[in-house]
Structures are given as C-alpha cells and as structure tokens.
PDB file of C-alpha atoms in Angstrom:
ATOM      1  CA  UNK A   1     -23.721  72.074  -0.660  1.00  0.00           C
ATOM      2  CA  UNK A   2     -20.429  72.632   1.099  1.00  0.00           C
ATOM      3  CA  UNK A   3     -21.392  70.098   3.803  1.00  0.00           C
ATOM      4  CA  UNK A   4     -22.359  67.576   1.144  1.00  0.00           C
ATOM      5  CA  UNK A   5     -18.971  67.901  -0.577  1.00  0.00           C
ATOM      6  CA  UNK A   6     -17.223  67.543   2.771  1.00  0.00           C
ATOM      7  CA  UNK A   7     -19.269  64.439   3.573  1.00  0.00           C
ATOM      8  CA  UNK A   8     -18.524  62.890   0.171  1.00  0.00           C
ATOM      9  CA  UNK A   9     -14.830  63.640   0.645  1.00  0.00           C
ATOM     10  CA  UNK A  10     -14.827  61.765   3.965  1.00  0.00           C
ATOM     11  CA  UNK A  11     -16.702  58.828   2.396  1.00  0.00           C
ATOM     12  CA  UNK A  12     -14.065  58.670  -0.326  1.00  0.00           C
ATOM     13  CA  UNK A  13     -11.273  58.711   2.266  1.00  0.00           C
ATOM     14  CA  UNK A  14     -12.898  55.876   4.224  1.00  0.00           C
ATOM     15  CA  UNK A  15     -13.394  53.815   1.053  1.00  0.00           C
ATOM     16  CA  UNK A  16      -9.756  54.304   0.036  1.00  0.00           C
ATOM     17  CA  UNK A  17      -8.554  53.330   3.510  1.00  0.00           C
ATOM     18  CA  UNK A  18     -10.692  50.165   3.494  1.00  0.00           C
ATOM     19  CA  UNK A  19      -9.496  49.202  -0.002  1.00  0.00           C
ATOM     20  CA  UNK A  20      -5.905  49.898   0.992  1.00  0.00           C
ATOM     21  CA  UNK A  21      -6.144  47.736   4.089  1.00  0.00           C
ATOM     22  CA  UNK A  22      -7.739  44.931   2.068  1.00  0.00           C
ATOM     23  CA  UNK A  23      -4.845  45.038  -0.399  1.00  0.00           C
ATOM     24  CA  UNK A  24      -2.210  45.131   2.337  1.00  0.00           C
ATOM     25  CA  UNK A  25      -3.745  42.247   4.304  1.00  0.00           C
ATOM     26  CA  UNK A  26      -4.960  40.267   1.295  1.00  0.00           C
ATOM     27  CA  UNK A  27      -2.658  37.285   1.873  1.00  0.00           C
ATOM     28  CA  UNK A  28      -3.273  37.248   5.630  1.00  0.00           C
ATOM     29  CA  UNK A  29      -7.036  37.205   5.060  1.00  0.00           C
ATOM     30  CA  UNK A  30      -6.738  34.322   2.598  1.00  0.00           C
ATOM     31  CA  UNK A  31      -4.504  32.341   4.935  1.00  0.00           C
ATOM     32  CA  UNK A  32      -6.848  32.893   7.853  1.00  0.00           C
ATOM     33  CA  UNK A  33      -9.901  31.819   5.851  1.00  0.00           C
ATOM     34  CA  UNK A  34      -8.218  28.723   4.415  1.00  0.00           C
ATOM     35  CA  UNK A  35      -6.832  27.718   7.808  1.00  0.00           C
ATOM     36  CA  UNK A  36     -10.264  27.976   9.439  1.00  0.00           C
ATOM     37  CA  UNK A  37     -11.971  25.994   6.656  1.00  0.00           C
ATOM     38  CA  UNK A  38      -9.469  23.133   6.495  1.00  0.00           C
ATOM     39  CA  UNK A  39      -9.311  22.778  10.289  1.00  0.00           C
ATOM     40  CA  UNK A  40     -13.098  22.674  10.550  1.00  0.00           C
ATOM     41  CA  UNK A  41     -13.445  20.178   7.688  1.00  0.00           C
ATOM     42  CA  UNK A  42     -10.753  17.905   9.133  1.00  0.00           C
ATOM     43  CA  UNK A  43     -13.129  17.216  12.041  1.00  0.00           C
ATOM     44  CA  UNK A  44     -16.129  16.445   9.855  1.00  0.00           C
ATOM     45  CA  UNK A  45     -17.535  12.976   9.337  1.00  0.00           C
ATOM     46  CA  UNK A  46     -16.659  11.220   6.078  1.00  0.00           C
ATOM     47  CA  UNK A  47     -19.688  10.840   3.808  1.00  0.00           C
ATOM     48  CA  UNK A  48     -20.619   9.445   0.422  1.00  0.00           C
ATOM     49  CA  UNK A  49     -20.666  11.604  -2.688  1.00  0.00           C
ATOM     50  CA  UNK A  50     -24.090  13.243  -2.964  1.00  0.00           C
ATOM     51  CA  UNK A  51     -26.064  14.285  -6.086  1.00  0.00           C
ATOM     52  CA  UNK A  52     -25.287  17.899  -5.155  1.00  0.00           C
ATOM     53  CA  UNK A  53     -21.556  17.113  -5.104  1.00  0.00           C
ATOM     54  CA  UNK A  54     -21.809  15.552  -8.580  1.00  0.00           C
ATOM     55  CA  UNK A  55     -23.835  18.467  -9.930  1.00  0.00           C
ATOM     56  CA  UNK A  56     -21.250  21.070  -8.955  1.00  0.00           C
ATOM     57  CA  UNK A  57     -18.119  18.978  -9.570  1.00  0.00           C
ATOM     58  CA  UNK A  58     -15.539  19.640 -12.254  1.00  0.00           C
ATOM     59  CA  UNK A  59     -12.431  17.595 -12.986  1.00  0.00           C
ATOM     60  CA  UNK A  60     -10.671  20.135 -15.196  1.00  0.00           C
ATOM     61  CA  UNK A  61      -7.573  20.935 -13.146  1.00  0.00           C
ATOM     62  CA  UNK A  62      -6.181  23.148 -15.920  1.00  0.00           C
ATOM     63  CA  UNK A  63      -9.136  25.504 -15.380  1.00  0.00           C
ATOM     64  CA  UNK A  64      -8.391  26.083 -11.701  1.00  0.00           C
ATOM     65  CA  UNK A  65      -7.833  29.733 -10.791  1.00  0.00           C
ATOM     66  CA  UNK A  66      -5.206  31.069  -8.419  1.00  0.00           C
ATOM     67  CA  UNK A  67      -6.405  31.492  -4.843  1.00  0.00           C
ATOM     68  CA  UNK A  68      -8.187  34.796  -4.359  1.00  0.00           C
ATOM     69  CA  UNK A  69     -10.552  36.432  -1.891  1.00  0.00           C
ATOM     70  CA  UNK A  70     -13.589  36.008  -4.158  1.00  0.00           C
ATOM     71  CA  UNK A  71     -13.140  32.235  -4.452  1.00  0.00           C
ATOM     72  CA  UNK A  72     -12.334  31.983  -0.755  1.00  0.00           C
ATOM     73  CA  UNK A  73     -15.666  33.637   0.128  1.00  0.00           C
ATOM     74  CA  UNK A  74     -17.453  31.182  -2.188  1.00  0.00           C
ATOM     75  CA  UNK A  75     -15.607  28.318  -0.503  1.00  0.00           C
ATOM     76  CA  UNK A  76     -16.695  29.518   2.932  1.00  0.00           C
ATOM     77  CA  UNK A  77     -20.338  29.532   1.801  1.00  0.00           C
ATOM     78  CA  UNK A  78     -20.107  26.068   0.200  1.00  0.00           C
ATOM     79  CA  UNK A  79     -20.749  22.806   2.022  1.00  0.00           C
ATOM     80  CA  UNK A  80     -19.435  19.886  -0.079  1.00  0.00           C
ATOM     81  CA  UNK A  81     -19.261  16.394   1.416  1.00  0.00           C
ATOM     82  CA  UNK A  82     -15.960  15.286   2.945  1.00  0.00           C
ATOM     83  CA  UNK A  83     -15.378  11.957   1.150  1.00  0.00           C
ATOM     84  CA  UNK A  84     -12.036  11.103   2.721  1.00  0.00           C
ATOM     85  CA  UNK A  85      -8.925  12.403   4.433  1.00  0.00           C
ATOM     86  CA  UNK A  86      -5.218  12.567   3.680  1.00  0.00           C
ATOM     87  CA  UNK A  87      -2.318  12.789   6.118  1.00  0.00           C
ATOM     88  CA  UNK A  88       1.409  13.140   5.462  1.00  0.00           C
ATOM     89  CA  UNK A  89       2.760  13.497   9.022  1.00  0.00           C
ATOM     90  CA  UNK A  90       6.341  14.151   7.897  1.00  0.00           C
ATOM     91  CA  UNK A  91       5.150  17.307   6.091  1.00  0.00           C
ATOM     92  CA  UNK A  92       2.381  18.357   8.516  1.00  0.00           C
ATOM     93  CA  UNK A  93      -0.275  17.840   5.848  1.00  0.00           C
ATOM     94  CA  UNK A  94      -3.698  16.952   7.280  1.00  0.00           C
ATOM     95  CA  UNK A  95      -6.559  17.658   4.882  1.00  0.00           C
ATOM     96  CA  UNK A  96     -10.101  16.633   3.989  1.00  0.00           C
ATOM     97  CA  UNK A  97     -10.722  15.146   0.534  1.00  0.00           C
ATOM     98  CA  UNK A  98     -13.540  16.368  -1.716  1.00  0.00           C
ATOM     99  CA  UNK A  99     -15.128  15.237  -4.972  1.00  0.00           C
ATOM    100  CA  UNK A 100     -13.697  17.117  -7.965  1.00  0.00           C
ATOM    101  CA  UNK A 101     -11.355  20.097  -8.292  1.00  0.00           C
ATOM    102  CA  UNK A 102     -13.684  23.100  -8.307  1.00  0.00           C
ATOM    103  CA  UNK A 103     -12.043  26.394  -7.332  1.00  0.00           C
ATOM    104  CA  UNK A 104     -13.854  26.507  -3.995  1.00  0.00           C
ATOM    105  CA  UNK A 105     -12.973  22.888  -3.168  1.00  0.00           C
ATOM    106  CA  UNK A 106      -9.233  23.395  -3.632  1.00  0.00           C
ATOM    107  CA  UNK A 107      -9.348  26.179  -1.047  1.00  0.00           C
ATOM    108  CA  UNK A 108     -10.886  23.839   1.535  1.00  0.00           C
ATOM    109  CA  UNK A 109      -8.693  20.759   1.073  1.00  0.00           C
ATOM    110  CA  UNK A 110      -7.666  18.233  -1.596  1.00  0.00           C
ATOM    111  CA  UNK A 111      -9.819  17.367  -4.627  1.00  0.00           C
ATOM    112  CA  UNK A 112     -10.107  14.215  -6.730  1.00  0.00           C
ATOM    113  CA  UNK A 113      -9.082  14.356 -10.386  1.00  0.00           C
ATOM    114  CA  UNK A 114     -11.373  11.624 -11.697  1.00  0.00           C
ATOM    115  CA  UNK A 115     -15.025  10.765 -10.950  1.00  0.00           C
ATOM    116  CA  UNK A 116     -14.285   7.024 -10.904  1.00  0.00           C
ATOM    117  CA  UNK A 117     -11.043   6.775  -8.930  1.00  0.00           C
ATOM    118  CA  UNK A 118     -10.984   4.652  -5.770  1.00  0.00           C
ATOM    119  CA  UNK A 119      -8.551   4.546  -2.871  1.00  0.00           C
ATOM    120  CA  UNK A 120      -6.310   1.506  -2.967  1.00  0.00           C
ATOM    121  CA  UNK A 121      -6.892   0.957  -6.689  1.00  0.00           C
ATOM    122  CA  UNK A 122      -5.293   2.174  -9.915  1.00  0.00           C
ATOM    123  CA  UNK A 123      -3.991   5.735  -9.676  1.00  0.00           C
ATOM    124  CA  UNK A 124      -5.743   7.754  -6.957  1.00  0.00           C
ATOM    125  CA  UNK A 125      -4.970  11.373  -7.827  1.00  0.00           C
ATOM    126  CA  UNK A 126      -5.452  14.451  -5.633  1.00  0.00           C
ATOM    127  CA  UNK A 127      -4.734  18.138  -6.185  1.00  0.00           C
ATOM    128  CA  UNK A 128      -4.697  21.252  -4.014  1.00  0.00           C
ATOM    129  CA  UNK A 129      -3.293  24.775  -3.974  1.00  0.00           C
ATOM    130  CA  UNK A 130       0.230  25.939  -3.164  1.00  0.00           C
ATOM    131  CA  UNK A 131       0.118  28.888  -0.745  1.00  0.00           C
ATOM    132  CA  UNK A 132       2.798  31.244   0.642  1.00  0.00           C
ATOM    133  CA  UNK A 133       2.189  29.683   4.068  1.00  0.00           C
ATOM    134  CA  UNK A 134       3.848  26.252   3.987  1.00  0.00           C
ATOM    135  CA  UNK A 135       1.361  24.940   6.557  1.00  0.00           C
ATOM    136  CA  UNK A 136      -1.639  25.310   4.224  1.00  0.00           C
ATOM    137  CA  UNK A 137      -3.107  22.860   1.704  1.00  0.00           C
ATOM    138  CA  UNK A 138      -0.458  21.123  -0.477  1.00  0.00           C
ATOM    139  CA  UNK A 139       2.181  23.851  -0.044  1.00  0.00           C
ATOM    140  CA  UNK A 140       4.538  21.480   1.795  1.00  0.00           C
ATOM    141  CA  UNK A 141       4.737  18.961  -1.071  1.00  0.00           C
ATOM    142  CA  UNK A 142       7.852  20.759  -2.243  1.00  0.00           C
ATOM    143  CA  UNK A 143       9.757  19.407   0.757  1.00  0.00           C
ATOM    144  CA  UNK A 144       8.332  15.865   0.661  1.00  0.00           C
ATOM    145  CA  UNK A 145      11.085  13.254   0.704  1.00  0.00           C
ATOM    146  CA  UNK A 146      11.142   9.840  -0.924  1.00  0.00           C
ATOM    147  CA  UNK A 147       9.956   6.984   1.320  1.00  0.00           C
ATOM    148  CA  UNK A 148       7.638   9.329   3.225  1.00  0.00           C
ATOM    149  CA  UNK A 149       4.327   7.762   4.247  1.00  0.00           C
ATOM    150  CA  UNK A 150       1.055   8.987   2.740  1.00  0.00           C
ATOM    151  CA  UNK A 151      -2.120   7.960   4.578  1.00  0.00           C
ATOM    152  CA  UNK A 152      -5.558   8.018   2.972  1.00  0.00           C
ATOM    153  CA  UNK A 153      -8.874   6.970   4.452  1.00  0.00           C
ATOM    154  CA  UNK A 154     -12.421   6.640   3.131  1.00  0.00           C
ATOM    155  CA  UNK A 155     -13.761   6.080   6.639  1.00  0.00           C
ATOM    156  CA  UNK A 156     -13.829   2.306   6.246  1.00  0.00           C
ATOM    157  CA  UNK A 157     -10.170   1.570   5.602  1.00  0.00           C
ATOM    158  CA  UNK A 158      -6.811   3.280   5.917  1.00  0.00           C
ATOM    159  CA  UNK A 159      -4.547   3.058   2.862  1.00  0.00           C
ATOM    160  CA  UNK A 160      -0.824   3.462   3.470  1.00  0.00           C
ATOM    161  CA  UNK A 161       1.415   4.533   0.594  1.00  0.00           C
ATOM    162  CA  UNK A 162       5.169   5.145   0.451  1.00  0.00           C
ATOM    163  CA  UNK A 163       6.508   7.872  -1.857  1.00  0.00           C
ATOM    164  CA  UNK A 164       8.730   6.587  -4.643  1.00  0.00           C
ATOM    165  CA  UNK A 165       8.724   9.515  -7.088  1.00  0.00           C
ATOM    166  CA  UNK A 166       8.892  13.303  -6.882  1.00  0.00           C
ATOM    167  CA  UNK A 167       9.278  15.491  -9.945  1.00  0.00           C
ATOM    168  CA  UNK A 168       8.428  18.770 -11.665  1.00  0.00           C
ATOM    169  CA  UNK A 169       6.366  18.630 -14.869  1.00  0.00           C
ATOM    170  CA  UNK A 170       4.685  21.112 -17.184  1.00  0.00           C
ATOM    171  CA  UNK A 171       0.981  21.694 -16.605  1.00  0.00           C
ATOM    172  CA  UNK A 172       0.019  19.953 -19.855  1.00  0.00           C
ATOM    173  CA  UNK A 173       1.732  16.694 -18.839  1.00  0.00           C
ATOM    174  CA  UNK A 174      -1.236  14.471 -17.975  1.00  0.00           C
ATOM    175  CA  UNK A 175       0.695  11.224 -18.165  1.00  0.00           C
ATOM    176  CA  UNK A 176       1.131  11.366 -14.367  1.00  0.00           C
ATOM    177  CA  UNK A 177      -2.578  10.536 -14.113  1.00  0.00           C
ATOM    178  CA  UNK A 178      -2.249   7.324 -16.126  1.00  0.00           C
ATOM    179  CA  UNK A 179      -3.080   4.002 -14.500  1.00  0.00           C
ATOM    180  CA  UNK A 180       0.010   1.791 -14.441  1.00  0.00           C
ATOM    181  CA  UNK A 181      -0.863  -1.879 -15.053  1.00  0.00           C
ATOM    182  CA  UNK A 182      -0.136  -4.011 -12.009  1.00  0.00           C
ATOM    183  CA  UNK A 183       0.503  -1.004  -9.716  1.00  0.00           C
ATOM    184  CA  UNK A 184      -1.643   0.673  -7.090  1.00  0.00           C
ATOM    185  CA  UNK A 185      -0.454   4.219  -6.569  1.00  0.00           C
ATOM    186  CA  UNK A 186      -1.543   7.688  -5.453  1.00  0.00           C
ATOM    187  CA  UNK A 187      -0.551  10.923  -7.168  1.00  0.00           C
ATOM    188  CA  UNK A 188      -0.476  14.314  -5.430  1.00  0.00           C
ATOM    189  CA  UNK A 189      -0.361  17.519  -7.495  1.00  0.00           C
ATOM    190  CA  UNK A 190       0.177  21.192  -6.738  1.00  0.00           C
ATOM    191  CA  UNK A 191       1.706  24.211  -8.473  1.00  0.00           C
ATOM    192  CA  UNK A 192       5.477  24.556  -8.208  1.00  0.00           C
ATOM    193  CA  UNK A 193       5.090  27.924  -6.458  1.00  0.00           C
ATOM    194  CA  UNK A 194       2.228  30.042  -5.153  1.00  0.00           C
ATOM    195  CA  UNK A 195       2.733  32.770  -7.763  1.00  0.00           C
ATOM    196  CA  UNK A 196      -0.215  33.234 -10.183  1.00  0.00           C
ATOM    197  CA  UNK A 197       0.416  31.988 -13.720  1.00  0.00           C
ATOM    198  CA  UNK A 198       3.010  29.353 -12.818  1.00  0.00           C
ATOM    199  CA  UNK A 199       2.914  26.577 -15.431  1.00  0.00           C
ATOM    200  CA  UNK A 200       4.879  23.859 -13.659  1.00  0.00           C
ATOM    201  CA  UNK A 201       3.526  21.306 -11.207  1.00  0.00           C
ATOM    202  CA  UNK A 202       5.031  19.370  -8.312  1.00  0.00           C
ATOM    203  CA  UNK A 203       4.144  15.689  -8.604  1.00  0.00           C
ATOM    204  CA  UNK A 204       4.535  13.315  -5.653  1.00  0.00           C
ATOM    205  CA  UNK A 205       3.625   9.664  -6.154  1.00  0.00           C
ATOM    206  CA  UNK A 206       3.362   6.841  -3.669  1.00  0.00           C
ATOM    207  CA  UNK A 207       2.992   3.084  -3.983  1.00  0.00           C
ATOM    208  CA  UNK A 208       0.379   1.245  -1.922  1.00  0.00           C
ATOM    209  CA  UNK A 209       2.032  -0.756   0.855  1.00  0.00           C
ATOM    210  CA  UNK A 210      -0.722  -1.725   3.254  1.00  0.00           C
ATOM    211  CA  UNK A 211      -4.455  -1.488   3.917  1.00  0.00           C
ATOM    212  CA  UNK A 212      -5.839  -1.427   7.452  1.00  0.00           C
ATOM    213  CA  UNK A 213      -9.338  -1.430   8.852  1.00  0.00           C
ATOM    214  CA  UNK A 214     -10.389   2.033  10.010  1.00  0.00           C
ATOM    215  CA  UNK A 215     -10.592   2.088  13.806  1.00  0.00           C
ATOM    216  CA  UNK A 216      -9.481   4.307  16.669  1.00  0.00           C
ATOM    217  CA  UNK A 217      -5.901   3.060  16.389  1.00  0.00           C
ATOM    218  CA  UNK A 218      -5.471   3.357  12.613  1.00  0.00           C
ATOM    219  CA  UNK A 219      -7.303   6.697  12.352  1.00  0.00           C
ATOM    220  CA  UNK A 220      -5.187   8.460  14.966  1.00  0.00           C
ATOM    221  CA  UNK A 221      -2.719   9.445  12.223  1.00  0.00           C
ATOM    222  CA  UNK A 222      -5.365  11.805  10.804  1.00  0.00           C
ATOM    223  CA  UNK A 223      -5.585  13.863  14.004  1.00  0.00           C
ATOM    224  CA  UNK A 224      -4.766  17.202  12.458  1.00  0.00           C
ATOM    225  CA  UNK A 225      -2.497  19.902  13.772  1.00  0.00           C
ATOM    226  CA  UNK A 226      -3.756  23.467  13.609  1.00  0.00           C
ATOM    227  CA  UNK A 227      -2.601  25.250  10.456  1.00  0.00           C
ATOM    228  CA  UNK A 228      -4.096  28.613  11.344  1.00  0.00           C
ATOM    229  CA  UNK A 229      -1.693  31.548  11.003  1.00  0.00           C
ATOM    230  CA  UNK A 230       0.400  31.976  14.154  1.00  0.00           C
ATOM    231  CA  UNK A 231      -0.657  35.590  14.592  1.00  0.00           C
ATOM    232  CA  UNK A 232      -4.303  34.486  14.790  1.00  0.00           C
ATOM    233  CA  UNK A 233      -3.530  31.734  17.281  1.00  0.00           C
ATOM    234  CA  UNK A 234      -1.592  34.144  19.458  1.00  0.00           C
ATOM    235  CA  UNK A 235      -4.273  36.837  19.405  1.00  0.00           C
ATOM    236  CA  UNK A 236      -7.393  34.705  19.729  1.00  0.00           C
ATOM    237  CA  UNK A 237      -6.457  31.329  21.144  1.00  0.00           C
ATOM    238  CA  UNK A 238      -3.664  32.124  23.593  1.00  0.00           C
ATOM    239  CA  UNK A 239      -1.088  29.883  21.870  1.00  0.00           C
TER     240      UNK A 239
END
C-alpha cells in the first residue's frame, strides 16, 4: 500500500510537471506548429476546390476562435487544398490560400471569405490570424504601408494589387467586404492584436493594377522565406 501511494505521488508530480511545461511553452509550441505548416503548404501545388473542401468549409469569420493548441493539432491533421498563394514582400508575408475560414484553415494560411469570390474580380477578401510572432500568418498587416504591393496567384495568373487603404474597424463592420462597382480590389483582414477577445480588425485593401501570366518569372515573388521561430532554426537547421 505504501509503495502504491508513493508511485501515485510520483505520477502526480510527473503530470504536474508536464502540464506546467505545456503552459510555459504554449506560445512557442503554437508558433512552431504554425511555422511548419505554413512553410510546408507554401511549397504545395495549387489545386481546384474539392468536394471535401466545400463540405468542411465555413465562411463565418465572426465564429473564428483564437489560436490554441487544440485547433493547431486539428490543423496539422487536416489536408485542405491550396487554392492560391499570397505574397506581400515588403511585410515578409508568404502564405497559401485556402477555401473558407475554418479554425484549422486560419492556422495554416489565409482563408477566403466568400464561396464565389475570384481573384482579379470584385472584392477578393482574405483573413488570417494575428500572432505574437510578427513573422506568422497576417500578423505583419499592422505595419503594412500604403502603396505596398500585394501579389495573388491562382496558379494560372498573377494578380498585382497596390494598397490604397488601411484602417481599424469593429468586428461587426462587414461593409469592407462589399463589392465596389467599377473597382477590382482585394481586402485583407486580421485581428488588431493577438490577444483573445479583441473586437477590432485591421483592414488592408489594395486596388488591382496588373495581371500577368503565371510563369517562372512572375511566380518568383511567391518564393517564401522561412517563418519558423529562430530558436528552432538555430537548434535544428544550423541557421
């Protein structure tokens, strides 16, 4: 009996240590997972939206949860189709684009806010998370400057936009998603900060300037830079 109590006491200590470490390194684990996923997806081939993508898609951005370990693990197990890519070189943003804004999708890259939107037409809207690490997802939108170039590709063409508007709005302001007659724009959305419960959104909008055929020369802008945490790169990749 005494040995059993001693064994249970040690099990409890181990469990508490593991839980404590998980809490301490929670953010680092999330950053590592997100960095690995977005870097891997950035190298994937662009595909069409599949029936599976449509089945699991949601376009309710207001229902998106804050980034957490549970959703990150779901994201790592998921395999949605990469339907495009976005690059904002001035802000070191290089991400895959997915269909919809499911919680797991927004931890892998940028998600579309409408099932019918098309690059180069109307108002092409994308959303992603804001993380403590400015190199992840849409975290760097807060420093985007006017006249910055936004590059989108669907694998067939490259669409070049120039930012003309940057503002902060409340989460219930959906007017930023409206199609503006006679204009072809893109709209990028993320939370104002990474803190859970934040109700304001950063909105960056760009006007379509040019469309190019997708080839080796025009696609070079999407060559992504590693956004893995520096400590991981130093320990495991010799950077």
